[in-house]
Amino acid sequence: MKTIILNGSPKGNVEKCGSYLLAQAFAKKMSTPCEIRSIIKENRLDLIESIQHADNIILIAPNYIHSVPAQTLDFLLALPPAKGNQTLGFIIQSGYPESSESEIICRYLNRLGERLGYTVSGSIAKGECAGLAIVPERFKKLLDEFSAFGALFEQTRQFDRQLVEKFAKPVRLSKPLMWLLNALTPLSDVLGWNRIMKSNQAYEKRLDTPYLGPAQVKTMNG
Ligand SMILES: Cc1cc2nc3c(=O)[nH]c(=O)nc-3n(C[C@H](O)[C@H](O)[C@H](O)COP(=O)(O)O)c2cc1C
């Protein structure tokens, strides 16, 4: 069985890329070597040709603004329909702890895979990955779990349900924790966040809502 992993991060296949590190871990314990290809850095037609010769396709992509990066989404929209019994699975990793950040894009991708005739292996929303590429040594447990997950996938061609649920925790932070985090907001000065914003000339813009038109802003403000 040939498996191809598609890295959907704009950073490409470099050590400073969280998606690439997860892809390497996923492939590490597979008995058949698995290609890791970069959606954004490679020629699209070559990549599609390779996909058509694979049995299993896994997308590992970061969450950028509640979705996957635009170029990755554009590539996915150009995916050809499944050939034979091909599987397609999705792993979306994000910076914030709550995996609910990726809930909607995962649902969308599952539906896209089904519509294209793939057997959808499943989808994983994994939060708290912002530090992965910065301090990978702190993520050893996660990377080991991903290796075991990849080996299991190779045998079943399906994402293990229990592991999917485990990776997704926490789906949402508890109310008391949210309350505590909100209460800490006034400490932004002490924690240094405001200083970083000021040094980047971003402090005055911190409450901007660039994606809302004037009409929507008016509605929000009553
Ligand atoms: C432009 C941009 C937008 C992001 N948007 C989100 C977001 O909406 N939610 C979230 O949880 N993390 C968000 N993140 C954090 C990334 O998902 C996280 O750092 C991820 O591990 C980066 O993976 P990569 O190294 O494979 O690109 C964003 C990061 C960037 C650079």
PDB file of C-alpha atoms and ligand atoms in Angstrom:
ATOM      1  CA  MET A   1       0.000   0.000   0.000  1.00  0.00           C
ATOM      2  CA  LYS A   2       1.407   3.345  -1.000  1.00  0.00           C
ATOM      3  CA  THR A   3       0.682   6.314   1.262  1.00  0.00           C
ATOM      4  CA  ILE A   4       1.409   9.900   0.346  1.00  0.00           C
ATOM      5  CA  ILE A   5       1.308  12.697   2.916  1.00  0.00           C
ATOM      6  CA  LEU A   6       0.526  16.192   1.677  1.00  0.00           C
ATOM      7  CA  ASN A   7       1.970  18.976   3.812  1.00  0.00           C
ATOM      8  CA  GLY A   8      -0.424  21.923   3.537  1.00  0.00           C
ATOM      9  CA  SER A   9       1.726  24.527   5.308  1.00  0.00           C
ATOM     10  CA  PRO A  10       3.162  27.448   3.301  1.00  0.00           C
ATOM     11  CA  LYS A  11       6.464  26.818   5.098  1.00  0.00           C
ATOM     12  CA  GLY A  12       6.984  23.601   3.134  1.00  0.00           C
ATOM     13  CA  ASN A  13       9.048  20.589   4.173  1.00  0.00           C
ATOM     14  CA  VAL A  14      11.417  22.282   6.607  1.00  0.00           C
ATOM     15  CA  GLU A  15      12.173  21.609  10.277  1.00  0.00           C
ATOM     16  CA  LYS A  16      10.529  24.901  11.302  1.00  0.00           C
ATOM     17  CA  CYS A  17       7.176  23.613  10.058  1.00  0.00           C
ATOM     18  CA  GLY A  18       4.809  21.967  12.548  1.00  0.00           C
ATOM     19  CA  SER A  19       2.869  20.118   9.838  1.00  0.00           C
ATOM     20  CA  TYR A  20       6.102  18.658   8.470  1.00  0.00           C
ATOM     21  CA  LEU A  21       7.205  17.457  11.923  1.00  0.00           C
ATOM     22  CA  LEU A  22       3.845  15.751  12.426  1.00  0.00           C
ATOM     23  CA  ALA A  23       4.073  14.230   8.944  1.00  0.00           C
ATOM     24  CA  GLN A  24       7.521  12.820   9.692  1.00  0.00           C
ATOM     25  CA  ALA A  25       6.268  11.362  12.974  1.00  0.00           C
ATOM     26  CA  PHE A  26       3.189   9.854  11.278  1.00  0.00           C
ATOM     27  CA  ALA A  27       5.373   8.144   8.662  1.00  0.00           C
ATOM     28  CA  LYS A  28       8.162   7.077  11.043  1.00  0.00           C
ATOM     29  CA  LYS A  29       6.892   3.605  12.014  1.00  0.00           C
ATOM     30  CA  MET A  30       5.234   2.654   8.742  1.00  0.00           C
ATOM     31  CA  SER A  31       6.670  -0.479   7.181  1.00  0.00           C
ATOM     32  CA  THR A  32       6.330   0.909   3.632  1.00  0.00           C
ATOM     33  CA  PRO A  33       8.208   4.202   3.162  1.00  0.00           C
ATOM     34  CA  CYS A  34       5.838   7.081   2.768  1.00  0.00           C
ATOM     35  CA  GLU A  35       6.404  10.210   0.683  1.00  0.00           C
ATOM     36  CA  ILE A  36       5.900  13.635   2.288  1.00  0.00           C
ATOM     37  CA  ARG A  37       5.127  16.237  -0.360  1.00  0.00           C
ATOM     38  CA  SER A  38       4.578  19.966  -0.086  1.00  0.00           C
ATOM     39  CA  ILE A  39       1.362  21.286  -1.613  1.00  0.00           C
ATOM     40  CA  ILE A  40       2.556  24.867  -1.793  1.00  0.00           C
ATOM     41  CA  LYS A  41       6.207  24.434  -2.807  1.00  0.00           C
ATOM     42  CA  GLU A  42       5.714  21.800  -5.519  1.00  0.00           C
ATOM     43  CA  ASN A  43       4.356  21.744  -9.019  1.00  0.00           C
ATOM     44  CA  ARG A  44       0.630  21.101  -8.814  1.00  0.00           C
ATOM     45  CA  LEU A  45       0.379  18.790 -11.829  1.00  0.00           C
ATOM     46  CA  ASP A  46       3.286  16.603 -10.618  1.00  0.00           C
ATOM     47  CA  LEU A  47       1.637  16.324  -7.258  1.00  0.00           C
ATOM     48  CA  ILE A  48      -1.733  15.362  -8.680  1.00  0.00           C
ATOM     49  CA  GLU A  49      -0.029  12.724 -10.833  1.00  0.00           C
ATOM     50  CA  SER A  50       1.580  11.229  -7.669  1.00  0.00           C
ATOM     51  CA  ILE A  51      -1.724  11.323  -5.811  1.00  0.00           C
ATOM     52  CA  GLN A  52      -3.361   9.316  -8.545  1.00  0.00           C
ATOM     53  CA  HIS A  53      -0.811   6.535  -7.995  1.00  0.00           C
ATOM     54  CA  ALA A  54      -1.257   6.397  -4.214  1.00  0.00           C
ATOM     55  CA  ASP A  55      -3.602   4.141  -2.247  1.00  0.00           C
ATOM     56  CA  ASN A  56      -3.843   6.433   0.745  1.00  0.00           C
ATOM     57  CA  ILE A  57      -3.621  10.205   0.847  1.00  0.00           C
ATOM     58  CA  ILE A  58      -3.225  12.115   4.101  1.00  0.00           C
ATOM     59  CA  LEU A  59      -3.381  15.884   4.314  1.00  0.00           C
ATOM     60  CA  ILE A  60      -1.550  17.437   7.281  1.00  0.00           C
ATOM     61  CA  ALA A  61      -2.173  21.176   7.353  1.00  0.00           C
ATOM     62  CA  PRO A  62      -2.163  24.047   9.824  1.00  0.00           C
ATOM     63  CA  ASN A  63      -5.229  26.020  10.756  1.00  0.00           C
ATOM     64  CA  TYR A  64      -4.800  29.544   9.429  1.00  0.00           C
ATOM     65  CA  ILE A  65      -7.775  31.733  10.418  1.00  0.00           C
ATOM     66  CA  HIS A  66     -10.200  28.888  11.119  1.00  0.00           C
ATOM     67  CA  SER A  67      -9.449  27.180   7.825  1.00  0.00           C
ATOM     68  CA  VAL A  68      -6.434  25.820   5.973  1.00  0.00           C
ATOM     69  CA  PRO A  69      -4.094  28.243   4.137  1.00  0.00           C
ATOM     70  CA  ALA A  70      -5.745  29.622   0.997  1.00  0.00           C
ATOM     71  CA  GLN A  71      -3.283  27.994  -1.434  1.00  0.00           C
ATOM     72  CA  THR A  72      -3.879  24.624   0.215  1.00  0.00           C
ATOM     73  CA  LEU A  73      -7.627  25.046  -0.020  1.00  0.00           C
ATOM     74  CA  ASP A  74      -7.240  26.007  -3.670  1.00  0.00           C
ATOM     75  CA  PHE A  75      -5.245  22.815  -4.281  1.00  0.00           C
ATOM     76  CA  LEU A  76      -7.865  20.683  -2.525  1.00  0.00           C
ATOM     77  CA  LEU A  77     -10.573  22.168  -4.709  1.00  0.00           C
ATOM     78  CA  ALA A  78      -8.588  20.929  -7.718  1.00  0.00           C
ATOM     79  CA  LEU A  79      -8.228  17.366  -6.369  1.00  0.00           C
ATOM     80  CA  PRO A  80      -9.293  14.788  -8.931  1.00  0.00           C
ATOM     81  CA  PRO A  81     -12.017  12.262  -8.054  1.00  0.00           C
ATOM     82  CA  ALA A  82     -10.835   9.035  -6.390  1.00  0.00           C
ATOM     83  CA  LYS A  83      -9.389   6.310  -8.579  1.00  0.00           C
ATOM     84  CA  GLY A  84     -10.489   2.875  -7.356  1.00  0.00           C
ATOM     85  CA  ASN A  85     -10.406   2.365  -3.626  1.00  0.00           C
ATOM     86  CA  GLN A  86      -8.329   5.386  -2.564  1.00  0.00           C
ATOM     87  CA  THR A  87      -8.547   6.707   0.982  1.00  0.00           C
ATOM     88  CA  LEU A  88      -8.244  10.319   2.029  1.00  0.00           C
ATOM     89  CA  GLY A  89      -7.683  11.545   5.595  1.00  0.00           C
ATOM     90  CA  PHE A  90      -7.231  14.981   7.143  1.00  0.00           C
ATOM     91  CA  ILE A  91      -5.110  16.158  10.058  1.00  0.00           C
ATOM     92  CA  ILE A  92      -5.538  19.829  10.924  1.00  0.00           C
ATOM     93  CA  GLN A  93      -3.295  21.191  13.659  1.00  0.00           C
ATOM     94  CA  SER A  94      -3.751  24.610  15.207  1.00  0.00           C
ATOM     95  CA  GLY A  95      -2.159  27.020  17.633  1.00  0.00           C
ATOM     96  CA  TYR A  96      -4.887  27.614  20.197  1.00  0.00           C
ATOM     97  CA  PRO A  97      -5.594  24.802  22.657  1.00  0.00           C
ATOM     98  CA  GLU A  98      -9.241  24.309  21.643  1.00  0.00           C
ATOM     99  CA  SER A  99      -9.648  21.873  18.768  1.00  0.00           C
ATOM    100  CA  SER A 100     -13.058  23.455  18.060  1.00  0.00           C
ATOM    101  CA  GLU A 101     -10.953  25.964  16.048  1.00  0.00           C
ATOM    102  CA  SER A 102     -10.773  23.309  13.310  1.00  0.00           C
ATOM    103  CA  GLU A 103     -14.179  21.686  13.711  1.00  0.00           C
ATOM    104  CA  ILE A 104     -15.829  23.370  10.721  1.00  0.00           C
ATOM    105  CA  ILE A 105     -12.939  22.908   8.279  1.00  0.00           C
ATOM    106  CA  CYS A 106     -12.726  19.220   9.233  1.00  0.00           C
ATOM    107  CA  ARG A 107     -16.426  18.744   8.514  1.00  0.00           C
ATOM    108  CA  TYR A 108     -16.007  20.531   5.200  1.00  0.00           C
ATOM    109  CA  LEU A 109     -13.003  18.416   4.200  1.00  0.00           C
ATOM    110  CA  ASN A 110     -14.771  15.162   5.095  1.00  0.00           C
ATOM    111  CA  ARG A 111     -17.654  16.159   2.856  1.00  0.00           C
ATOM    112  CA  LEU A 112     -15.300  17.159   0.043  1.00  0.00           C
ATOM    113  CA  GLY A 113     -13.552  13.775   0.208  1.00  0.00           C
ATOM    114  CA  GLU A 114     -16.855  11.906   0.124  1.00  0.00           C
ATOM    115  CA  ARG A 115     -18.106  13.949  -2.822  1.00  0.00           C
ATOM    116  CA  LEU A 116     -14.949  13.098  -4.749  1.00  0.00           C
ATOM    117  CA  GLY A 117     -15.562   9.395  -4.126  1.00  0.00           C
ATOM    118  CA  TYR A 118     -12.707   8.749  -1.659  1.00  0.00           C
ATOM    119  CA  THR A 119     -13.089   6.498   1.343  1.00  0.00           C
ATOM    120  CA  VAL A 120     -12.588   9.088   4.050  1.00  0.00           C
ATOM    121  CA  SER A 121     -10.242   7.659   6.715  1.00  0.00           C
ATOM    122  CA  GLY A 122     -11.292  10.342   9.169  1.00  0.00           C
ATOM    123  CA  SER A 123     -10.220  13.757  10.278  1.00  0.00           C
ATOM    124  CA  ILE A 124      -8.274  14.983  13.249  1.00  0.00           C
ATOM    125  CA  ALA A 125      -8.421  18.427  14.783  1.00  0.00           C
ATOM    126  CA  LYS A 126      -5.414  18.908  17.047  1.00  0.00           C
ATOM    127  CA  GLY A 127      -4.934  22.093  19.046  1.00  0.00           C
ATOM    128  CA  GLU A 128      -1.997  23.507  20.992  1.00  0.00           C
ATOM    129  CA  CYS A 129       0.585  22.979  18.250  1.00  0.00           C
ATOM    130  CA  ALA A 130       1.959  26.524  17.931  1.00  0.00           C
ATOM    131  CA  GLY A 131       5.156  25.593  19.779  1.00  0.00           C
ATOM    132  CA  LEU A 132       5.725  22.384  17.845  1.00  0.00           C
ATOM    133  CA  ALA A 133       8.210  23.800  15.375  1.00  0.00           C
ATOM    134  CA  ILE A 134       9.780  26.142  17.945  1.00  0.00           C
ATOM    135  CA  VAL A 135      10.407  23.728  20.833  1.00  0.00           C
ATOM    136  CA  PRO A 136       9.881  20.242  19.331  1.00  0.00           C
ATOM    137  CA  GLU A 137      11.595  18.603  22.328  1.00  0.00           C
ATOM    138  CA  ARG A 138       8.542  19.566  24.425  1.00  0.00           C
ATOM    139  CA  PHE A 139       6.275  17.666  22.005  1.00  0.00           C
ATOM    140  CA  LYS A 140       8.021  14.300  22.164  1.00  0.00           C
ATOM    141  CA  LYS A 141       4.948  12.581  23.635  1.00  0.00           C
ATOM    142  CA  LEU A 142       2.682  13.894  20.869  1.00  0.00           C
ATOM    143  CA  LEU A 143       5.180  12.962  18.143  1.00  0.00           C
ATOM    144  CA  ASP A 144       5.509   9.417  19.581  1.00  0.00           C
ATOM    145  CA  GLU A 145       1.716   9.121  19.676  1.00  0.00           C
ATOM    146  CA  PHE A 146       1.588  10.234  16.064  1.00  0.00           C
ATOM    147  CA  SER A 147       4.088   7.537  15.083  1.00  0.00           C
ATOM    148  CA  ALA A 148       1.940   4.868  16.742  1.00  0.00           C
ATOM    149  CA  PHE A 149      -1.119   6.385  15.074  1.00  0.00           C
ATOM    150  CA  GLY A 150       0.568   6.250  11.637  1.00  0.00           C
ATOM    151  CA  ALA A 151       1.572   2.604  12.111  1.00  0.00           C
ATOM    152  CA  LEU A 152      -1.997   1.711  13.079  1.00  0.00           C
ATOM    153  CA  PHE A 153      -3.359   3.627  10.113  1.00  0.00           C
ATOM    154  CA  GLU A 154      -1.127   1.658   7.760  1.00  0.00           C
ATOM    155  CA  GLN A 155      -2.791  -1.562   8.909  1.00  0.00           C
ATOM    156  CA  THR A 156      -6.413  -0.385   8.907  1.00  0.00           C
ATOM    157  CA  ARG A 157      -6.502   2.562   6.443  1.00  0.00           C
ATOM    158  CA  GLN A 158      -8.822   4.223   8.954  1.00  0.00           C
ATOM    159  CA  PHE A 159      -8.153   6.749  11.717  1.00  0.00           C
ATOM    160  CA  ASP A 160      -8.538   5.085  15.104  1.00  0.00           C
ATOM    161  CA  ARG A 161     -11.655   6.609  16.731  1.00  0.00           C
ATOM    162  CA  GLN A 162     -10.261   6.634  20.253  1.00  0.00           C
ATOM    163  CA  LEU A 163      -7.071   8.362  19.137  1.00  0.00           C
ATOM    164  CA  VAL A 164      -9.058  10.927  17.119  1.00  0.00           C
ATOM    165  CA  GLU A 165     -11.007  11.793  20.279  1.00  0.00           C
ATOM    166  CA  LYS A 166      -7.851  11.871  22.387  1.00  0.00           C
ATOM    167  CA  PHE A 167      -6.046  14.247  20.014  1.00  0.00           C
ATOM    168  CA  ALA A 168      -9.080  16.547  19.929  1.00  0.00           C
ATOM    169  CA  LYS A 169      -9.013  17.245  23.689  1.00  0.00           C
ATOM    170  CA  PRO A 170      -9.777  19.877  24.833  1.00  0.00           C
ATOM    171  CA  VAL A 171     -12.504  20.601  22.283  1.00  0.00           C
ATOM    172  CA  ARG A 172     -13.389  23.707  24.308  1.00  0.00           C
ATOM    173  CA  LEU A 173     -11.809  25.193  27.404  1.00  0.00           C
ATOM    174  CA  SER A 174     -13.884  24.979  30.567  1.00  0.00           C
ATOM    175  CA  LYS A 175     -15.830  28.050  31.704  1.00  0.00           C
ATOM    176  CA  PRO A 176     -13.728  28.533  34.890  1.00  0.00           C
ATOM    177  CA  LEU A 177     -10.516  28.457  32.845  1.00  0.00           C
ATOM    178  CA  MET A 178     -11.966  30.939  30.319  1.00  0.00           C
ATOM    179  CA  TRP A 179     -12.952  33.158  33.211  1.00  0.00           C
ATOM    180  CA  LEU A 180      -9.416  32.991  34.609  1.00  0.00           C
ATOM    181  CA  LEU A 181      -7.831  33.773  31.226  1.00  0.00           C
ATOM    182  CA  ASN A 182     -10.172  36.740  30.727  1.00  0.00           C
ATOM    183  CA  ALA A 183      -9.328  37.963  34.207  1.00  0.00           C
ATOM    184  CA  LEU A 184      -5.638  37.910  33.261  1.00  0.00           C
ATOM    185  CA  THR A 185      -6.170  40.178  30.237  1.00  0.00           C
ATOM    186  CA  PRO A 186      -5.435  43.363  32.224  1.00  0.00           C
ATOM    187  CA  LEU A 187      -2.043  41.815  32.977  1.00  0.00           C
ATOM    188  CA  SER A 188      -1.092  42.128  29.278  1.00  0.00           C
ATOM    189  CA  ASP A 189       1.245  44.976  30.208  1.00  0.00           C
ATOM    190  CA  VAL A 190       2.980  42.888  32.836  1.00  0.00           C
ATOM    191  CA  LEU A 191       3.133  39.782  30.630  1.00  0.00           C
ATOM    192  CA  GLY A 192       4.746  41.815  27.861  1.00  0.00           C
ATOM    193  CA  TRP A 193       2.102  41.377  25.146  1.00  0.00           C
ATOM    194  CA  ASN A 194       1.444  45.113  24.920  1.00  0.00           C
ATOM    195  CA  ARG A 195       5.162  45.848  24.638  1.00  0.00           C
ATOM    196  CA  ILE A 196       5.466  43.423  21.705  1.00  0.00           C
ATOM    197  CA  MET A 197       2.453  45.025  19.991  1.00  0.00           C
ATOM    198  CA  LYS A 198       3.887  48.515  20.518  1.00  0.00           C
ATOM    199  CA  SER A 199       7.293  47.533  19.156  1.00  0.00           C
ATOM    200  CA  ASN A 200       5.509  46.287  16.011  1.00  0.00           C
ATOM    201  CA  GLN A 201       3.376  49.439  15.689  1.00  0.00           C
ATOM    202  CA  ALA A 202       0.314  47.236  16.191  1.00  0.00           C
ATOM    203  CA  TYR A 203      -0.921  48.417  19.596  1.00  0.00           C
ATOM    204  CA  GLU A 204      -3.322  51.070  18.239  1.00  0.00           C
ATOM    205  CA  LYS A 205      -4.734  48.528  15.801  1.00  0.00           C
ATOM    206  CA  ARG A 206      -5.316  45.754  18.332  1.00  0.00           C
ATOM    207  CA  LEU A 207      -9.118  46.068  18.246  1.00  0.00           C
ATOM    208  CA  ASP A 208      -9.376  46.420  14.448  1.00  0.00           C
ATOM    209  CA  THR A 209     -11.960  44.285  12.641  1.00  0.00           C
ATOM    210  CA  PRO A 210     -10.622  44.346   9.060  1.00  0.00           C
ATOM    211  CA  TYR A 211     -13.007  41.689   7.744  1.00  0.00           C
ATOM    212  CA  LEU A 212     -16.135  43.487   8.901  1.00  0.00           C
ATOM    213  CA  GLY A 213     -17.644  46.111   6.613  1.00  0.00           C
ATOM    214  CA  PRO A 214     -19.035  49.345   8.127  1.00  0.00           C
ATOM    215  CA  ALA A 215     -22.590  47.928   8.066  1.00  0.00           C
ATOM    216  CA  GLN A 216     -21.602  44.857  10.086  1.00  0.00           C
ATOM    217  CA  VAL A 217     -19.639  46.925  12.595  1.00  0.00           C
ATOM    218  CA  LYS A 218     -22.726  49.096  13.067  1.00  0.00           C
ATOM    219  CA  THR A 219     -24.875  45.994  13.674  1.00  0.00           C
ATOM    220  CA  MET A 220     -22.376  44.637  16.182  1.00  0.00           C
ATOM    221  CA  ASN A 221     -22.311  47.877  18.072  1.00  0.00           C
ATOM    222  CA  GLY A 222     -26.109  48.015  18.047  1.00  0.00           C
TER     223      GLY A 222
HETATM  224  C1  LIG B   1      -1.586  33.433   9.444  1.00  0.00           C
HETATM  225  C2  LIG B   1      -1.852  32.488  10.602  1.00  0.00           C
HETATM  226  C3  LIG B   1      -3.149  32.280  11.025  1.00  0.00           C
HETATM  227  C4  LIG B   1      -3.426  31.417  12.104  1.00  0.00           C
HETATM  228  N1  LIG B   1      -4.713  31.233  12.501  1.00  0.00           N
HETATM  229  C5  LIG B   1      -4.987  30.385  13.539  1.00  0.00           C
HETATM  230  C6  LIG B   1      -6.333  30.193  13.980  1.00  0.00           C
HETATM  231  O1  LIG B   1      -7.302  30.760  13.464  1.00  0.00           O
HETATM  232  N2  LIG B   1      -6.539  29.342  15.024  1.00  0.00           N
HETATM  233  C7  LIG B   1      -5.510  28.692  15.640  1.00  0.00           C
HETATM  234  O2  LIG B   1      -5.770  27.936  16.584  1.00  0.00           O
HETATM  235  N3  LIG B   1      -4.223  28.843  15.229  1.00  0.00           N
HETATM  236  C8  LIG B   1      -3.937  29.679  14.198  1.00  0.00           C
HETATM  237  N4  LIG B   1      -2.630  29.848  13.776  1.00  0.00           N
HETATM  238  C9  LIG B   1      -1.552  29.078  14.441  1.00  0.00           C
HETATM  239  C10 LIG B   1      -1.091  27.872  13.569  1.00  0.00           C
HETATM  240  O3  LIG B   1      -2.185  27.033  13.255  1.00  0.00           O
HETATM  241  C11 LIG B   1      -0.044  27.048  14.318  1.00  0.00           C
HETATM  242  O4  LIG B   1       1.031  27.868  14.725  1.00  0.00           O
HETATM  243  C12 LIG B   1       0.472  25.894  13.486  1.00  0.00           C
HETATM  244  O5  LIG B   1       1.169  24.985  14.340  1.00  0.00           O
HETATM  245  C13 LIG B   1       1.414  26.339  12.355  1.00  0.00           C
HETATM  246  O6  LIG B   1       1.740  25.193  11.589  1.00  0.00           O
HETATM  247  P1  LIG B   1       2.839  25.166  10.440  1.00  0.00           P
HETATM  248  O7  LIG B   1       4.184  25.342  11.132  1.00  0.00           O
HETATM  249  O8  LIG B   1       2.713  23.798   9.835  1.00  0.00           O
HETATM  250  O9  LIG B   1       2.531  26.259   9.465  1.00  0.00           O
HETATM  251  C14 LIG B   1      -2.352  30.719  12.742  1.00  0.00           C
HETATM  252  C15 LIG B   1      -1.037  30.943  12.303  1.00  0.00           C
HETATM  253  C16 LIG B   1      -0.783  31.822  11.247  1.00  0.00           C
HETATM  254  C17 LIG B   1       0.653  32.065  10.802  1.00  0.00           C
END
